[in-house]
Amino acid sequence: MRQDYRLAQIVNECPLINADGASIVWAAKLLGLPVLERVSGIDLFLRLIELAAEKGYGVYLFGATQEVVVATKDVLEKKNPGLRIVGIRNGYFDDSDNSEIVEAIAESGADMLFVAFSSPLKEYWIHDHLKELGVPFAMGVGGSFDVVTGVTSRAPKWMQDHGLEWLYRLIQEPRRLWRRYLVGNLKFIAVVFKWKMG
């Protein structure tokens, strides 16, 4: 966000921002900010799916490969009897497909839209199309569909509880994530200490 003004603006305009990372909770404590706990995106997503099943809300799943989004639908419906998934769409498309995708989501009558792209693509896409979609609630869920279907696994609970989920993910996908976690985390720590020192 420090290097991407557009992303920073989009995030700062969001009505709800969750602390999805132990580093955010650590920084908040160090800076005396009121962030009580980490709420991971996958946990929030699964709780919202449960809520949708309880309330009868229509859910639209958008992102990942076709195989993964279909499997995500199956897993979620099995685990949440009564869940109404009103549409699914994989995340592989060209910009020329946007109007067709937006129209399909709008016509589905979805109450909740979950977008499983990487950052910042999910933030850009939701921001650019939210008004046309007419969906009351939209959330970017990154790689959550992969976790739901077992394509990737979550860290053991003890690692989550000790703020080490990033290390588990780095071990799983070192080539893809080394820069994000090693370089990114060092930059983040430097920024936090700079703020702390005033």
Coordinates of C-alpha atoms in Angstrom, one line a residue:
M1 CA 0.0 0.0 0.0
R2 CA 2.9 2.4 0.6
Q3 CA 4.0 1.9 -3.0
D4 CA 0.5 1.7 -4.6
Y5 CA -1.6 4.8 -3.9
R6 CA -4.6 3.4 -5.6
L7 CA -4.6 0.3 -3.4
A8 CA -4.1 2.4 -0.3
Q9 CA -7.1 4.6 -1.3
I10 CA -9.3 1.5 -1.9
V11 CA -8.4 -0.1 1.4
N12 CA -8.9 3.1 3.3
E13 CA -12.4 3.5 1.9
C14 CA -13.5 0.0 2.9
P15 CA -16.1 -0.1 5.7
L16 CA -14.5 -3.1 7.3
I17 CA -10.8 -4.0 7.5
N18 CA -9.7 -7.1 9.4
A19 CA -6.3 -7.7 10.9
D20 CA -5.4 -10.7 8.8
G21 CA -1.8 -11.3 10.0
A22 CA 0.1 -11.6 13.3
S23 CA 2.4 -8.7 12.2
I24 CA -0.6 -6.3 12.1
V25 CA -1.6 -7.2 15.7
W26 CA 2.1 -6.9 16.8
A27 CA 2.4 -3.5 15.2
A28 CA -0.9 -2.3 16.6
K29 CA 0.2 -3.3 20.1
L30 CA 3.6 -1.6 19.7
L31 CA 2.0 1.6 18.4
G32 CA -0.8 1.6 21.0
L33 CA -3.6 1.1 18.5
P34 CA -6.9 -0.7 19.4
V35 CA -6.6 -4.0 17.4
L36 CA -7.6 -6.7 19.8
E37 CA -6.9 -9.9 17.8
R38 CA -6.1 -11.4 14.5
V39 CA -9.0 -12.4 12.3
S40 CA -7.7 -14.4 9.4
G41 CA -9.4 -14.0 6.0
I42 CA -10.1 -17.8 5.8
D43 CA -11.7 -17.9 9.2
L44 CA -13.9 -14.9 8.5
F45 CA -14.9 -16.3 5.1
L46 CA -15.9 -19.7 6.6
R47 CA -17.9 -17.9 9.4
L48 CA -19.7 -15.8 6.8
I49 CA -20.6 -18.9 4.8
E50 CA -22.1 -20.4 8.0
L51 CA -24.1 -17.2 8.5
A52 CA -25.2 -17.2 4.9
A53 CA -26.5 -20.8 5.4
E54 CA -28.3 -19.8 8.6
K55 CA -29.9 -16.7 7.1
G56 CA -30.6 -18.0 3.6
Y57 CA -28.3 -15.5 1.9
G58 CA -27.3 -16.1 -1.7
V59 CA -23.6 -16.6 -2.2
Y60 CA -21.5 -16.1 -5.4
L61 CA -18.0 -17.6 -5.6
F62 CA -15.6 -16.0 -8.0
G63 CA -12.0 -16.9 -8.6
A64 CA -9.4 -19.7 -8.6
T65 CA -9.4 -22.4 -11.4
Q66 CA -12.6 -23.9 -12.6
E67 CA -11.8 -27.2 -10.9
V68 CA -11.1 -25.5 -7.6
V69 CA -14.2 -23.2 -7.6
V70 CA -16.5 -26.2 -8.4
A71 CA -14.9 -28.2 -5.6
T72 CA -15.2 -25.2 -3.2
K73 CA -18.9 -25.1 -4.0
D74 CA -19.3 -28.8 -3.3
V75 CA -17.3 -28.7 0.0
L76 CA -19.2 -25.6 1.3
E77 CA -22.6 -27.1 0.4
K78 CA -21.7 -30.4 2.1
K79 CA -20.5 -28.6 5.3
N80 CA -23.3 -26.1 5.4
P81 CA -26.7 -27.6 4.7
G82 CA -29.1 -25.1 3.3
L83 CA -26.4 -22.9 1.8
R84 CA -27.6 -21.2 -1.4
I85 CA -24.7 -20.8 -3.8
V86 CA -26.3 -18.8 -6.6
G87 CA -23.4 -18.8 -8.9
I88 CA -19.7 -19.6 -9.5
R89 CA -17.1 -18.3 -11.9
N90 CA -13.4 -19.1 -12.3
G91 CA -10.9 -16.3 -12.0
Y92 CA -9.4 -16.7 -15.5
F93 CA -10.7 -14.1 -17.9
D94 CA -9.8 -11.1 -20.0
D95 CA -10.9 -7.5 -19.4
S96 CA -13.3 -7.9 -22.3
D97 CA -15.2 -10.5 -20.2
N98 CA -15.8 -8.0 -17.3
S99 CA -19.2 -6.8 -18.4
E100 CA -20.5 -10.3 -18.9
I101 CA -19.2 -11.4 -15.5
V102 CA -20.6 -8.3 -13.7
E103 CA -24.0 -8.9 -15.4
A104 CA -24.0 -12.6 -14.4
I105 CA -23.2 -11.7 -10.7
A106 CA -25.8 -8.9 -10.7
E107 CA -28.5 -11.2 -12.2
S108 CA -27.7 -14.0 -9.7
G109 CA -29.3 -12.0 -6.8
A110 CA -26.3 -12.7 -4.7
D111 CA -26.2 -11.2 -1.2
M112 CA -22.5 -12.0 -0.7
L113 CA -19.7 -12.1 -3.2
F114 CA -16.4 -13.8 -2.4
V115 CA -13.5 -12.9 -4.8
A116 CA -10.6 -15.3 -4.7
F117 CA -7.8 -13.4 -6.6
S118 CA -4.4 -12.4 -5.3
S119 CA -3.8 -8.9 -4.1
P120 CA -4.1 -6.2 -5.4
L121 CA -6.2 -7.7 -8.3
K122 CA -9.1 -8.5 -6.0
E123 CA -9.2 -5.1 -4.4
Y124 CA -9.1 -3.4 -7.9
W125 CA -11.8 -5.6 -9.4
I126 CA -14.2 -5.3 -6.5
H127 CA -13.7 -1.5 -6.3
D128 CA -14.1 -1.0 -10.1
H129 CA -17.3 -3.0 -10.3
L130 CA -19.0 -2.8 -6.9
K131 CA -21.8 -0.3 -7.9
E132 CA -22.7 -2.3 -11.0
L133 CA -22.8 -5.6 -9.2
G134 CA -25.5 -4.6 -6.8
V135 CA -24.2 -7.1 -4.2
P136 CA -24.7 -5.9 -0.6
F137 CA -21.5 -7.5 0.6
A138 CA -18.3 -8.3 -1.3
M139 CA -15.0 -9.6 0.2
G140 CA -11.7 -10.5 -1.3
V141 CA -10.6 -13.9 0.1
G142 CA -7.3 -14.5 -1.7
G143 CA -6.3 -18.2 -1.7
S144 CA -9.2 -19.3 0.6
F145 CA -10.8 -21.6 -2.1
D146 CA -7.5 -23.5 -2.4
V147 CA -7.5 -24.0 1.4
V148 CA -11.2 -25.1 1.5
T149 CA -10.5 -27.7 -1.2
G150 CA -7.2 -28.9 0.3
V151 CA -5.0 -27.7 -2.6
T152 CA -3.0 -25.8 0.0
S153 CA -3.1 -26.5 3.7
R154 CA -3.2 -24.2 6.7
A155 CA -0.5 -24.1 9.4
P156 CA -1.0 -26.2 12.5
K157 CA -3.0 -24.4 15.2
W158 CA 0.1 -23.9 17.4
M159 CA 1.8 -22.1 14.5
Q160 CA -1.3 -19.9 14.0
D161 CA -1.5 -19.1 17.7
H162 CA 2.2 -18.1 17.8
G163 CA 2.1 -15.9 14.7
L164 CA 4.0 -18.3 12.5
E165 CA 1.5 -19.1 9.8
W166 CA 3.6 -17.0 7.4
L167 CA 6.6 -19.3 8.0
Y168 CA 4.4 -22.4 7.2
R169 CA 3.2 -20.7 4.0
L170 CA 6.8 -19.8 3.1
I171 CA 7.9 -23.4 3.5
Q172 CA 5.0 -24.6 1.3
E173 CA 5.7 -22.1 -1.5
P174 CA 9.2 -20.7 -1.1
R175 CA 9.6 -19.6 -4.7
R176 CA 6.4 -17.6 -4.8
L177 CA 6.4 -16.2 -1.3
W178 CA 10.0 -15.6 -0.3
R179 CA 10.0 -11.9 -1.4
R180 CA 6.6 -11.2 0.3
Y181 CA 7.6 -12.6 3.6
L182 CA 11.3 -12.1 3.9
V183 CA 11.7 -8.7 2.1
G184 CA 8.2 -7.5 2.9
N185 CA 8.3 -8.4 6.6
L186 CA 11.7 -6.6 7.0
K187 CA 10.3 -3.5 5.3
F188 CA 7.2 -3.6 7.4
I189 CA 9.2 -3.9 10.7
A190 CA 11.3 -0.9 9.6
V191 CA 8.2 1.2 8.9
V192 CA 6.6 0.3 12.2
F193 CA 9.7 1.3 14.1
K194 CA 10.0 4.5 12.2
W195 CA 6.4 5.3 13.2
K196 CA 7.1 4.3 16.8
M197 CA 10.1 6.7 17.0
G198 CA 8.0 9.5 15.7

